[in-house]
Structure formats: C-alpha cells, structure tokens
Amino acid sequence: MNPALLEAPPAAQATDVQAADDRPNGWHGFVWDVRQYKVVRNTPYGLTPLVVFGLIGFFQRFDSAAFSFASPDIARDLNISGGDISGIQIMVGTVATFALVFAGYYADRHRRVPFVSIGTLVAGVFSAVTGRAGSFAAVTTPRVLDDVADAASGVPQFSLTADYYPPAVRGRVFALLGLFSKVAALLAPILVGLSVVEFGWRTSFTIFAI
C-alpha cells in the first residue's frame, strides 16, 4: 500500500489549541471558550468551509419554512385543500428519505464539492419554479425536487467538514454549524411570515431561491 495514503490530509494536522485543563473558572472561562474559536481561522482552510456550509444550511431553513407558512395562501390560490398540502409534505419526506440513501452512496464514490454545489443550485432553481406553480401537480413536483436536492446536498457536508478541519477544532466547527441552523430556525418564522404577507408566497419563493 502506498504510505502516502495513510497520511492525514493537511487539514487534519494539529493546531495551536489550548488543552481543556488550562480553562479558567467563571467568567474568565467563558472568555477563554470564545477565544478558542479563533483558532478555526488558523487551520489550513480557515473559515471558508464553515461559512459556506453554514450559509447553505441557514437559507435552506428559510426555503423549507416558506412552504409551511405559505400553505394556506398556496391552497387558496391553487384551489386545493389542506389535505393536498399535507399530502405534498408527506411525499416530500418519503422521497427525501429514500433519496438520502442513494445520495450517500453516490457522494462516497464521487467528488463531493461539485455534488454539494450542484445540489444547492438545483434546489434554488426548483424553489423559484415552485413560486410559478399554477396547479397541484405543478407545485408538487418542484417542491419534492427542491427538498430532495436540499437534503442530498447536505449529505457530503459532514464528511467534508471533517476533512477540512483537524480533530482539535472539529467539535467547535460543528458547534458553529449547529448555531447557524438554530439561528435560522429562530428567524425563519418571522422573516418568512413577513415576506409572505408583504410580497405574497410566489415572490417569497423567488426571494429565498436567490
């Protein structure tokens, strides 16, 4: 076996992270924790992967929330029932679950960065198409494809994050990615609701697609 294959990638090398035993108590401990996050910038890839993956997940939350919050307006405009809306959401969840298996299989054997990029782009396109729907079928198809592309593009992000960041800072990076998601979950109901009220659900889907 080629010895080079056993070597850790550049991102997996050690960084200047202080040991947890050095952590002071009280308020100074909190300040110490915050300062430890600065070491992420000193890794070979810096903050770029963290910010890119964080923003992808952040705006995907808005896109997913838009359909739920706009569902009464969608049902009224397309002359469909609440049961039809529920059926769409069930279909989305079912198809996405099976799609994740194939996405994981494919991403494990092909280049992951293009996979994430294309999946994110496809999701944005179908989000915009959702806003142009004029019937039950026309809103179901792009909605399903949008969420499937969103879910599939997220599959390689965890392994890519592990490759980009060494073990010493990896936990902090995943914590920050989780923070992106939690902040999005907090803001999505407010901003999506305001957008739907002010601009309508069709324009809102175009906005969140961008």
JSON list of C-alpha atoms in Angstrom, two decimals:
[
{"chain": "A", "resi": 1, "resn": "MET", "atom": "CA", "xyz": [0.00, 0.00, 0.00]},
{"chain": "A", "resi": 2, "resn": "ASN", "atom": "CA", "xyz": [1.20, 3.47, -0.78]},
{"chain": "A", "resi": 3, "resn": "PRO", "atom": "CA", "xyz": [2.35, 5.06, 2.54]},
{"chain": "A", "resi": 4, "resn": "ALA", "atom": "CA", "xyz": [1.01, 8.41, 1.35]},
{"chain": "A", "resi": 5, "resn": "LEU", "atom": "CA", "xyz": [-2.50, 7.02, 1.58]},
{"chain": "A", "resi": 6, "resn": "LEU", "atom": "CA", "xyz": [-2.05, 6.60, 5.32]},
{"chain": "A", "resi": 7, "resn": "GLU", "atom": "CA", "xyz": [-1.03, 10.18, 5.91]},
{"chain": "A", "resi": 8, "resn": "ALA", "atom": "CA", "xyz": [-3.57, 12.60, 7.30]},
{"chain": "A", "resi": 9, "resn": "PRO", "atom": "CA", "xyz": [-4.67, 15.35, 4.92]},
{"chain": "A", "resi": 10, "resn": "PRO", "atom": "CA", "xyz": [-3.30, 18.85, 5.61]},
{"chain": "A", "resi": 11, "resn": "ALA", "atom": "CA", "xyz": [-6.48, 19.86, 7.37]},
{"chain": "A", "resi": 12, "resn": "ALA", "atom": "CA", "xyz": [-6.08, 17.03, 9.86]},
{"chain": "A", "resi": 13, "resn": "GLN", "atom": "CA", "xyz": [-2.78, 18.26, 11.25]},
{"chain": "A", "resi": 14, "resn": "ALA", "atom": "CA", "xyz": [-2.54, 19.63, 14.76]},
{"chain": "A", "resi": 15, "resn": "THR", "atom": "CA", "xyz": [-3.26, 23.29, 15.51]},
{"chain": "A", "resi": 16, "resn": "ASP", "atom": "CA", "xyz": [-2.43, 25.60, 18.37]},
{"chain": "A", "resi": 17, "resn": "VAL", "atom": "CA", "xyz": [-5.36, 24.76, 20.61]},
{"chain": "A", "resi": 18, "resn": "GLN", "atom": "CA", "xyz": [-5.00, 25.06, 24.35]},
{"chain": "A", "resi": 19, "resn": "ALA", "atom": "CA", "xyz": [-5.82, 22.00, 26.41]},
{"chain": "A", "resi": 20, "resn": "ALA", "atom": "CA", "xyz": [-9.09, 21.98, 28.30]},
{"chain": "A", "resi": 21, "resn": "ASP", "atom": "CA", "xyz": [-7.11, 21.64, 31.53]},
{"chain": "A", "resi": 22, "resn": "ASP", "atom": "CA", "xyz": [-5.96, 25.24, 31.02]},
{"chain": "A", "resi": 23, "resn": "ARG", "atom": "CA", "xyz": [-9.53, 26.55, 31.13]},
{"chain": "A", "resi": 24, "resn": "PRO", "atom": "CA", "xyz": [-10.13, 29.03, 33.99]},
{"chain": "A", "resi": 25, "resn": "ASN", "atom": "CA", "xyz": [-13.33, 29.14, 36.00]},
{"chain": "A", "resi": 26, "resn": "GLY", "atom": "CA", "xyz": [-16.25, 31.57, 35.96]},
{"chain": "A", "resi": 27, "resn": "TRP", "atom": "CA", "xyz": [-16.48, 34.49, 33.56]},
{"chain": "A", "resi": 28, "resn": "HIS", "atom": "CA", "xyz": [-12.87, 34.08, 32.52]},
{"chain": "A", "resi": 29, "resn": "GLY", "atom": "CA", "xyz": [-13.74, 30.54, 31.45]},
{"chain": "A", "resi": 30, "resn": "PHE", "atom": "CA", "xyz": [-16.44, 31.86, 29.12]},
{"chain": "A", "resi": 31, "resn": "VAL", "atom": "CA", "xyz": [-13.99, 34.35, 27.58]},
{"chain": "A", "resi": 32, "resn": "TRP", "atom": "CA", "xyz": [-11.49, 31.51, 27.22]},
{"chain": "A", "resi": 33, "resn": "ASP", "atom": "CA", "xyz": [-14.09, 29.43, 25.35]},
{"chain": "A", "resi": 34, "resn": "VAL", "atom": "CA", "xyz": [-14.84, 32.28, 22.92]},
{"chain": "A", "resi": 35, "resn": "ARG", "atom": "CA", "xyz": [-11.16, 32.85, 22.21]},
{"chain": "A", "resi": 36, "resn": "GLN", "atom": "CA", "xyz": [-10.69, 29.17, 21.44]},
{"chain": "A", "resi": 37, "resn": "TYR", "atom": "CA", "xyz": [-12.98, 29.56, 18.42]},
{"chain": "A", "resi": 38, "resn": "LYS", "atom": "CA", "xyz": [-10.47, 31.93, 16.89]},
{"chain": "A", "resi": 39, "resn": "VAL", "atom": "CA", "xyz": [-8.14, 29.02, 16.23]},
{"chain": "A", "resi": 40, "resn": "VAL", "atom": "CA", "xyz": [-10.51, 27.90, 13.46]},
{"chain": "A", "resi": 41, "resn": "ARG", "atom": "CA", "xyz": [-9.13, 30.76, 11.35]},
{"chain": "A", "resi": 42, "resn": "ASN", "atom": "CA", "xyz": [-5.63, 29.32, 11.70]},
{"chain": "A", "resi": 43, "resn": "THR", "atom": "CA", "xyz": [-6.50, 25.97, 10.12]},
{"chain": "A", "resi": 44, "resn": "PRO", "atom": "CA", "xyz": [-5.36, 25.31, 6.52]},
{"chain": "A", "resi": 45, "resn": "TYR", "atom": "CA", "xyz": [-8.77, 26.12, 5.05]},
{"chain": "A", "resi": 46, "resn": "GLY", "atom": "CA", "xyz": [-9.71, 28.86, 7.50]},
{"chain": "A", "resi": 47, "resn": "LEU", "atom": "CA", "xyz": [-13.30, 29.98, 7.90]},
{"chain": "A", "resi": 48, "resn": "THR", "atom": "CA", "xyz": [-14.36, 29.47, 4.28]},
{"chain": "A", "resi": 49, "resn": "PRO", "atom": "CA", "xyz": [-15.87, 25.94, 4.54]},
{"chain": "A", "resi": 50, "resn": "LEU", "atom": "CA", "xyz": [-17.56, 26.84, 7.82]},
{"chain": "A", "resi": 51, "resn": "VAL", "atom": "CA", "xyz": [-19.17, 29.98, 6.40]},
{"chain": "A", "resi": 52, "resn": "VAL", "atom": "CA", "xyz": [-20.20, 28.34, 3.11]},
{"chain": "A", "resi": 53, "resn": "PHE", "atom": "CA", "xyz": [-21.80, 25.29, 4.72]},
{"chain": "A", "resi": 54, "resn": "GLY", "atom": "CA", "xyz": [-23.33, 27.42, 7.45]},
{"chain": "A", "resi": 55, "resn": "LEU", "atom": "CA", "xyz": [-24.99, 29.78, 4.98]},
{"chain": "A", "resi": 56, "resn": "ILE", "atom": "CA", "xyz": [-26.24, 26.89, 2.83]},
{"chain": "A", "resi": 57, "resn": "GLY", "atom": "CA", "xyz": [-27.95, 25.35, 5.83]},
{"chain": "A", "resi": 58, "resn": "PHE", "atom": "CA", "xyz": [-29.14, 28.76, 7.02]},
{"chain": "A", "resi": 59, "resn": "PHE", "atom": "CA", "xyz": [-31.03, 29.62, 3.83]},
{"chain": "A", "resi": 60, "resn": "GLN", "atom": "CA", "xyz": [-32.28, 26.07, 3.33]},
{"chain": "A", "resi": 61, "resn": "ARG", "atom": "CA", "xyz": [-34.20, 26.57, 6.57]},
{"chain": "A", "resi": 62, "resn": "PHE", "atom": "CA", "xyz": [-35.96, 29.59, 5.09]},
{"chain": "A", "resi": 63, "resn": "ASP", "atom": "CA", "xyz": [-36.82, 27.74, 1.91]},
{"chain": "A", "resi": 64, "resn": "SER", "atom": "CA", "xyz": [-38.30, 24.79, 3.82]},
{"chain": "A", "resi": 65, "resn": "ALA", "atom": "CA", "xyz": [-40.22, 27.05, 6.20]},
{"chain": "A", "resi": 66, "resn": "ALA", "atom": "CA", "xyz": [-41.69, 29.08, 3.32]},
{"chain": "A", "resi": 67, "resn": "PHE", "atom": "CA", "xyz": [-43.87, 26.22, 2.12]},
{"chain": "A", "resi": 68, "resn": "SER", "atom": "CA", "xyz": [-45.26, 25.52, 5.57]},
{"chain": "A", "resi": 69, "resn": "PHE", "atom": "CA", "xyz": [-46.06, 29.12, 6.42]},
{"chain": "A", "resi": 70, "resn": "ALA", "atom": "CA", "xyz": [-47.42, 29.93, 2.96]},
{"chain": "A", "resi": 71, "resn": "SER", "atom": "CA", "xyz": [-49.52, 26.76, 2.67]},
{"chain": "A", "resi": 72, "resn": "PRO", "atom": "CA", "xyz": [-52.89, 28.49, 3.35]},
{"chain": "A", "resi": 73, "resn": "ASP", "atom": "CA", "xyz": [-52.20, 31.03, 0.60]},
{"chain": "A", "resi": 74, "resn": "ILE", "atom": "CA", "xyz": [-50.95, 28.30, -1.75]},
{"chain": "A", "resi": 75, "resn": "ALA", "atom": "CA", "xyz": [-54.05, 26.17, -1.16]},
{"chain": "A", "resi": 76, "resn": "ARG", "atom": "CA", "xyz": [-56.34, 29.14, -1.78]},
{"chain": "A", "resi": 77, "resn": "ASP", "atom": "CA", "xyz": [-54.59, 30.34, -4.94]},
{"chain": "A", "resi": 78, "resn": "LEU", "atom": "CA", "xyz": [-54.34, 26.86, -6.47]},
{"chain": "A", "resi": 79, "resn": "ASN", "atom": "CA", "xyz": [-57.80, 25.82, -5.33]},
{"chain": "A", "resi": 80, "resn": "ILE", "atom": "CA", "xyz": [-56.53, 22.77, -3.46]},
{"chain": "A", "resi": 81, "resn": "SER", "atom": "CA", "xyz": [-57.32, 21.54, 0.04]},
{"chain": "A", "resi": 82, "resn": "GLY", "atom": "CA", "xyz": [-55.31, 21.39, 3.23]},
{"chain": "A", "resi": 83, "resn": "GLY", "atom": "CA", "xyz": [-55.21, 17.64, 2.76]},
{"chain": "A", "resi": 84, "resn": "ASP", "atom": "CA", "xyz": [-53.48, 18.14, -0.57]},
{"chain": "A", "resi": 85, "resn": "ILE", "atom": "CA", "xyz": [-50.87, 20.31, 1.13]},
{"chain": "A", "resi": 86, "resn": "SER", "atom": "CA", "xyz": [-50.33, 17.63, 3.77]},
{"chain": "A", "resi": 87, "resn": "GLY", "atom": "CA", "xyz": [-50.01, 15.04, 1.02]},
{"chain": "A", "resi": 88, "resn": "ILE", "atom": "CA", "xyz": [-47.26, 17.10, -0.62]},
{"chain": "A", "resi": 89, "resn": "GLN", "atom": "CA", "xyz": [-45.34, 17.33, 2.64]},
{"chain": "A", "resi": 90, "resn": "ILE", "atom": "CA", "xyz": [-45.68, 13.59, 3.26]},
{"chain": "A", "resi": 91, "resn": "MET", "atom": "CA", "xyz": [-44.46, 12.89, -0.26]},
{"chain": "A", "resi": 92, "resn": "VAL", "atom": "CA", "xyz": [-41.51, 15.22, 0.25]},
{"chain": "A", "resi": 93, "resn": "GLY", "atom": "CA", "xyz": [-40.48, 13.46, 3.44]},
{"chain": "A", "resi": 94, "resn": "THR", "atom": "CA", "xyz": [-40.86, 9.99, 1.94]},
{"chain": "A", "resi": 95, "resn": "VAL", "atom": "CA", "xyz": [-38.98, 10.66, -1.27]},
{"chain": "A", "resi": 96, "resn": "ALA", "atom": "CA", "xyz": [-36.23, 12.59, 0.52]},
{"chain": "A", "resi": 97, "resn": "THR", "atom": "CA", "xyz": [-35.65, 9.71, 2.95]},
{"chain": "A", "resi": 98, "resn": "PHE", "atom": "CA", "xyz": [-35.03, 7.23, 0.14]},
{"chain": "A", "resi": 99, "resn": "ALA", "atom": "CA", "xyz": [-33.03, 9.76, -1.86]},
{"chain": "A", "resi": 100, "resn": "LEU", "atom": "CA", "xyz": [-30.59, 10.23, 1.02]},
{"chain": "A", "resi": 101, "resn": "VAL", "atom": "CA", "xyz": [-29.50, 6.60, 0.74]},
{"chain": "A", "resi": 102, "resn": "PHE", "atom": "CA", "xyz": [-28.59, 6.99, -2.93]},
{"chain": "A", "resi": 103, "resn": "ALA", "atom": "CA", "xyz": [-27.05, 10.41, -2.28]},
{"chain": "A", "resi": 104, "resn": "GLY", "atom": "CA", "xyz": [-24.77, 8.95, 0.35]},
{"chain": "A", "resi": 105, "resn": "TYR", "atom": "CA", "xyz": [-23.77, 6.08, -1.95]},
{"chain": "A", "resi": 106, "resn": "TYR", "atom": "CA", "xyz": [-23.02, 8.45, -4.83]},
{"chain": "A", "resi": 107, "resn": "ALA", "atom": "CA", "xyz": [-21.21, 11.08, -2.77]},
{"chain": "A", "resi": 108, "resn": "ASP", "atom": "CA", "xyz": [-18.98, 8.43, -1.23]},
{"chain": "A", "resi": 109, "resn": "ARG", "atom": "CA", "xyz": [-17.67, 7.50, -4.68]},
{"chain": "A", "resi": 110, "resn": "HIS", "atom": "CA", "xyz": [-17.51, 10.83, -6.48]},
{"chain": "A", "resi": 111, "resn": "ARG", "atom": "CA", "xyz": [-16.22, 14.32, -5.88]},
{"chain": "A", "resi": 112, "resn": "ARG", "atom": "CA", "xyz": [-18.21, 15.82, -3.05]},
{"chain": "A", "resi": 113, "resn": "VAL", "atom": "CA", "xyz": [-17.72, 19.55, -3.58]},
{"chain": "A", "resi": 114, "resn": "PRO", "atom": "CA", "xyz": [-19.38, 19.60, -7.04]},
{"chain": "A", "resi": 115, "resn": "PHE", "atom": "CA", "xyz": [-22.12, 17.38, -5.61]},
{"chain": "A", "resi": 116, "resn": "VAL", "atom": "CA", "xyz": [-22.88, 19.96, -2.90]},
{"chain": "A", "resi": 117, "resn": "SER", "atom": "CA", "xyz": [-22.67, 22.86, -5.36]},
{"chain": "A", "resi": 118, "resn": "ILE", "atom": "CA", "xyz": [-24.95, 21.29, -7.95]},
{"chain": "A", "resi": 119, "resn": "GLY", "atom": "CA", "xyz": [-27.44, 20.11, -5.34]},
{"chain": "A", "resi": 120, "resn": "THR", "atom": "CA", "xyz": [-27.67, 23.59, -3.84]},
{"chain": "A", "resi": 121, "resn": "LEU", "atom": "CA", "xyz": [-28.12, 25.17, -7.28]},
{"chain": "A", "resi": 122, "resn": "VAL", "atom": "CA", "xyz": [-30.81, 22.66, -8.27]},
{"chain": "A", "resi": 123, "resn": "ALA", "atom": "CA", "xyz": [-32.67, 23.29, -5.02]},
{"chain": "A", "resi": 124, "resn": "GLY", "atom": "CA", "xyz": [-32.66, 27.03, -5.68]},
{"chain": "A", "resi": 125, "resn": "VAL", "atom": "CA", "xyz": [-33.98, 26.56, -9.21]},
{"chain": "A", "resi": 126, "resn": "PHE", "atom": "CA", "xyz": [-36.88, 24.38, -8.09]},
{"chain": "A", "resi": 127, "resn": "SER", "atom": "CA", "xyz": [-37.67, 26.76, -5.25]},
{"chain": "A", "resi": 128, "resn": "ALA", "atom": "CA", "xyz": [-38.15, 29.52, -7.83]},
{"chain": "A", "resi": 129, "resn": "VAL", "atom": "CA", "xyz": [-40.20, 27.17, -10.01]},
{"chain": "A", "resi": 130, "resn": "THR", "atom": "CA", "xyz": [-42.46, 26.45, -7.02]},
{"chain": "A", "resi": 131, "resn": "GLY", "atom": "CA", "xyz": [-43.39, 30.11, -6.95]},
{"chain": "A", "resi": 132, "resn": "ARG", "atom": "CA", "xyz": [-44.61, 29.90, -10.55]},
{"chain": "A", "resi": 133, "resn": "ALA", "atom": "CA", "xyz": [-46.87, 26.87, -10.00]},
{"chain": "A", "resi": 134, "resn": "GLY", "atom": "CA", "xyz": [-50.45, 27.03, -11.19]},
{"chain": "A", "resi": 135, "resn": "SER", "atom": "CA", "xyz": [-51.82, 23.64, -10.19]},
{"chain": "A", "resi": 136, "resn": "PHE", "atom": "CA", "xyz": [-51.44, 20.81, -7.70]},
{"chain": "A", "resi": 137, "resn": "ALA", "atom": "CA", "xyz": [-49.09, 18.85, -9.95]},
{"chain": "A", "resi": 138, "resn": "ALA", "atom": "CA", "xyz": [-47.11, 21.97, -10.83]},
{"chain": "A", "resi": 139, "resn": "VAL", "atom": "CA", "xyz": [-46.42, 22.75, -7.17]},
{"chain": "A", "resi": 140, "resn": "THR", "atom": "CA", "xyz": [-45.84, 19.16, -6.06]},
{"chain": "A", "resi": 141, "resn": "THR", "atom": "CA", "xyz": [-43.06, 18.26, -8.49]},
{"chain": "A", "resi": 142, "resn": "PRO", "atom": "CA", "xyz": [-40.72, 21.22, -7.84]},
{"chain": "A", "resi": 143, "resn": "ARG", "atom": "CA", "xyz": [-41.45, 21.07, -4.12]},
{"chain": "A", "resi": 144, "resn": "VAL", "atom": "CA", "xyz": [-40.36, 17.45, -3.93]},
{"chain": "A", "resi": 145, "resn": "LEU", "atom": "CA", "xyz": [-37.29, 18.01, -6.11]},
{"chain": "A", "resi": 146, "resn": "ASP", "atom": "CA", "xyz": [-36.35, 21.12, -4.14]},
{"chain": "A", "resi": 147, "resn": "ASP", "atom": "CA", "xyz": [-36.33, 19.34, -0.78]},
{"chain": "A", "resi": 148, "resn": "VAL", "atom": "CA", "xyz": [-34.66, 16.22, -2.19]},
{"chain": "A", "resi": 149, "resn": "ALA", "atom": "CA", "xyz": [-31.85, 18.34, -3.66]},
{"chain": "A", "resi": 150, "resn": "ASP", "atom": "CA", "xyz": [-31.53, 20.22, -0.36]},
{"chain": "A", "resi": 151, "resn": "ALA", "atom": "CA", "xyz": [-31.29, 17.02, 1.64]},
{"chain": "A", "resi": 152, "resn": "ALA", "atom": "CA", "xyz": [-28.92, 15.32, -0.81]},
{"chain": "A", "resi": 153, "resn": "SER", "atom": "CA", "xyz": [-26.55, 18.28, -0.94]},
{"chain": "A", "resi": 154, "resn": "GLY", "atom": "CA", "xyz": [-26.26, 18.17, 2.83]},
{"chain": "A", "resi": 155, "resn": "VAL", "atom": "CA", "xyz": [-25.08, 14.55, 2.94]},
{"chain": "A", "resi": 156, "resn": "PRO", "atom": "CA", "xyz": [-21.40, 15.17, 1.99]},
{"chain": "A", "resi": 157, "resn": "GLN", "atom": "CA", "xyz": [-21.08, 18.31, 4.09]},
{"chain": "A", "resi": 158, "resn": "PHE", "atom": "CA", "xyz": [-20.34, 16.42, 7.30]},
{"chain": "A", "resi": 159, "resn": "SER", "atom": "CA", "xyz": [-17.51, 14.36, 5.81]},
{"chain": "A", "resi": 160, "resn": "LEU", "atom": "CA", "xyz": [-16.15, 17.43, 4.02]},
{"chain": "A", "resi": 161, "resn": "THR", "atom": "CA", "xyz": [-16.16, 19.36, 7.30]},
{"chain": "A", "resi": 162, "resn": "ALA", "atom": "CA", "xyz": [-14.26, 16.52, 8.95]},
{"chain": "A", "resi": 163, "resn": "ASP", "atom": "CA", "xyz": [-11.71, 16.62, 6.12]},
{"chain": "A", "resi": 164, "resn": "TYR", "atom": "CA", "xyz": [-11.29, 20.39, 6.18]},
{"chain": "A", "resi": 165, "resn": "TYR", "atom": "CA", "xyz": [-10.76, 20.73, 9.93]},
{"chain": "A", "resi": 166, "resn": "PRO", "atom": "CA", "xyz": [-8.40, 18.85, 12.27]},
{"chain": "A", "resi": 167, "resn": "PRO", "atom": "CA", "xyz": [-9.79, 16.96, 15.28]},
{"chain": "A", "resi": 168, "resn": "ALA", "atom": "CA", "xyz": [-8.60, 19.68, 17.66]},
{"chain": "A", "resi": 169, "resn": "VAL", "atom": "CA", "xyz": [-11.12, 22.21, 16.29]},
{"chain": "A", "resi": 170, "resn": "ARG", "atom": "CA", "xyz": [-13.64, 19.94, 14.60]},
{"chain": "A", "resi": 171, "resn": "GLY", "atom": "CA", "xyz": [-16.05, 19.96, 17.53]},
{"chain": "A", "resi": 172, "resn": "ARG", "atom": "CA", "xyz": [-16.09, 23.75, 17.59]},
{"chain": "A", "resi": 173, "resn": "VAL", "atom": "CA", "xyz": [-16.78, 23.88, 13.85]},
{"chain": "A", "resi": 174, "resn": "PHE", "atom": "CA", "xyz": [-19.74, 21.52, 14.14]},
{"chain": "A", "resi": 175, "resn": "ALA", "atom": "CA", "xyz": [-21.00, 23.56, 17.09]},
{"chain": "A", "resi": 176, "resn": "LEU", "atom": "CA", "xyz": [-20.91, 26.73, 14.97]},
{"chain": "A", "resi": 177, "resn": "LEU", "atom": "CA", "xyz": [-22.69, 24.96, 12.12]},
{"chain": "A", "resi": 178, "resn": "GLY", "atom": "CA", "xyz": [-25.38, 23.98, 14.60]},
{"chain": "A", "resi": 179, "resn": "LEU", "atom": "CA", "xyz": [-25.58, 27.61, 15.69]},
{"chain": "A", "resi": 180, "resn": "PHE", "atom": "CA", "xyz": [-26.26, 28.68, 12.09]},
{"chain": "A", "resi": 181, "resn": "SER", "atom": "CA", "xyz": [-29.13, 26.19, 11.99]},
{"chain": "A", "resi": 182, "resn": "LYS", "atom": "CA", "xyz": [-30.62, 27.28, 15.32]},
{"chain": "A", "resi": 183, "resn": "VAL", "atom": "CA", "xyz": [-30.49, 30.97, 14.43]},
{"chain": "A", "resi": 184, "resn": "ALA", "atom": "CA", "xyz": [-32.17, 30.22, 11.10]},
{"chain": "A", "resi": 185, "resn": "ALA", "atom": "CA", "xyz": [-34.89, 28.24, 12.89]},
{"chain": "A", "resi": 186, "resn": "LEU", "atom": "CA", "xyz": [-35.47, 31.26, 15.14]},
{"chain": "A", "resi": 187, "resn": "LEU", "atom": "CA", "xyz": [-35.56, 33.85, 12.34]},
{"chain": "A", "resi": 188, "resn": "ALA", "atom": "CA", "xyz": [-37.35, 31.82, 9.66]},
{"chain": "A", "resi": 189, "resn": "PRO", "atom": "CA", "xyz": [-40.91, 32.12, 11.05]},
{"chain": "A", "resi": 190, "resn": "ILE", "atom": "CA", "xyz": [-40.53, 35.88, 11.43]},
{"chain": "A", "resi": 191, "resn": "LEU", "atom": "CA", "xyz": [-38.88, 36.71, 8.12]},
{"chain": "A", "resi": 192, "resn": "VAL", "atom": "CA", "xyz": [-40.82, 34.17, 6.07]},
{"chain": "A", "resi": 193, "resn": "GLY", "atom": "CA", "xyz": [-44.10, 35.37, 7.57]},
{"chain": "A", "resi": 194, "resn": "LEU", "atom": "CA", "xyz": [-43.27, 39.00, 6.83]},
{"chain": "A", "resi": 195, "resn": "SER", "atom": "CA", "xyz": [-42.23, 38.14, 3.29]},
{"chain": "A", "resi": 196, "resn": "VAL", "atom": "CA", "xyz": [-45.41, 36.19, 2.56]},
{"chain": "A", "resi": 197, "resn": "VAL", "atom": "CA", "xyz": [-47.59, 38.98, 3.98]},
{"chain": "A", "resi": 198, "resn": "GLU", "atom": "CA", "xyz": [-45.77, 41.78, 2.19]},
{"chain": "A", "resi": 199, "resn": "PHE", "atom": "CA", "xyz": [-44.89, 40.20, -1.16]},
{"chain": "A", "resi": 200, "resn": "GLY", "atom": "CA", "xyz": [-47.02, 37.08, -1.46]},
{"chain": "A", "resi": 201, "resn": "TRP", "atom": "CA", "xyz": [-45.96, 33.45, -1.50]},
{"chain": "A", "resi": 202, "resn": "ARG", "atom": "CA", "xyz": [-44.87, 33.41, -5.14]},
{"chain": "A", "resi": 203, "resn": "THR", "atom": "CA", "xyz": [-42.40, 36.26, -4.78]},
{"chain": "A", "resi": 204, "resn": "SER", "atom": "CA", "xyz": [-41.23, 34.85, -1.45]},
{"chain": "A", "resi": 205, "resn": "PHE", "atom": "CA", "xyz": [-40.15, 31.59, -3.06]},
{"chain": "A", "resi": 206, "resn": "THR", "atom": "CA", "xyz": [-38.19, 33.53, -5.65]},
{"chain": "A", "resi": 207, "resn": "ILE", "atom": "CA", "xyz": [-36.52, 35.58, -2.92]},
{"chain": "A", "resi": 208, "resn": "PHE", "atom": "CA", "xyz": [-35.48, 32.54, -0.91]},
{"chain": "A", "resi": 209, "resn": "ALA", "atom": "CA", "xyz": [-34.32, 30.74, -4.03]},
{"chain": "A", "resi": 210, "resn": "ILE", "atom": "CA", "xyz": [-31.80, 33.50, -4.61]}
]
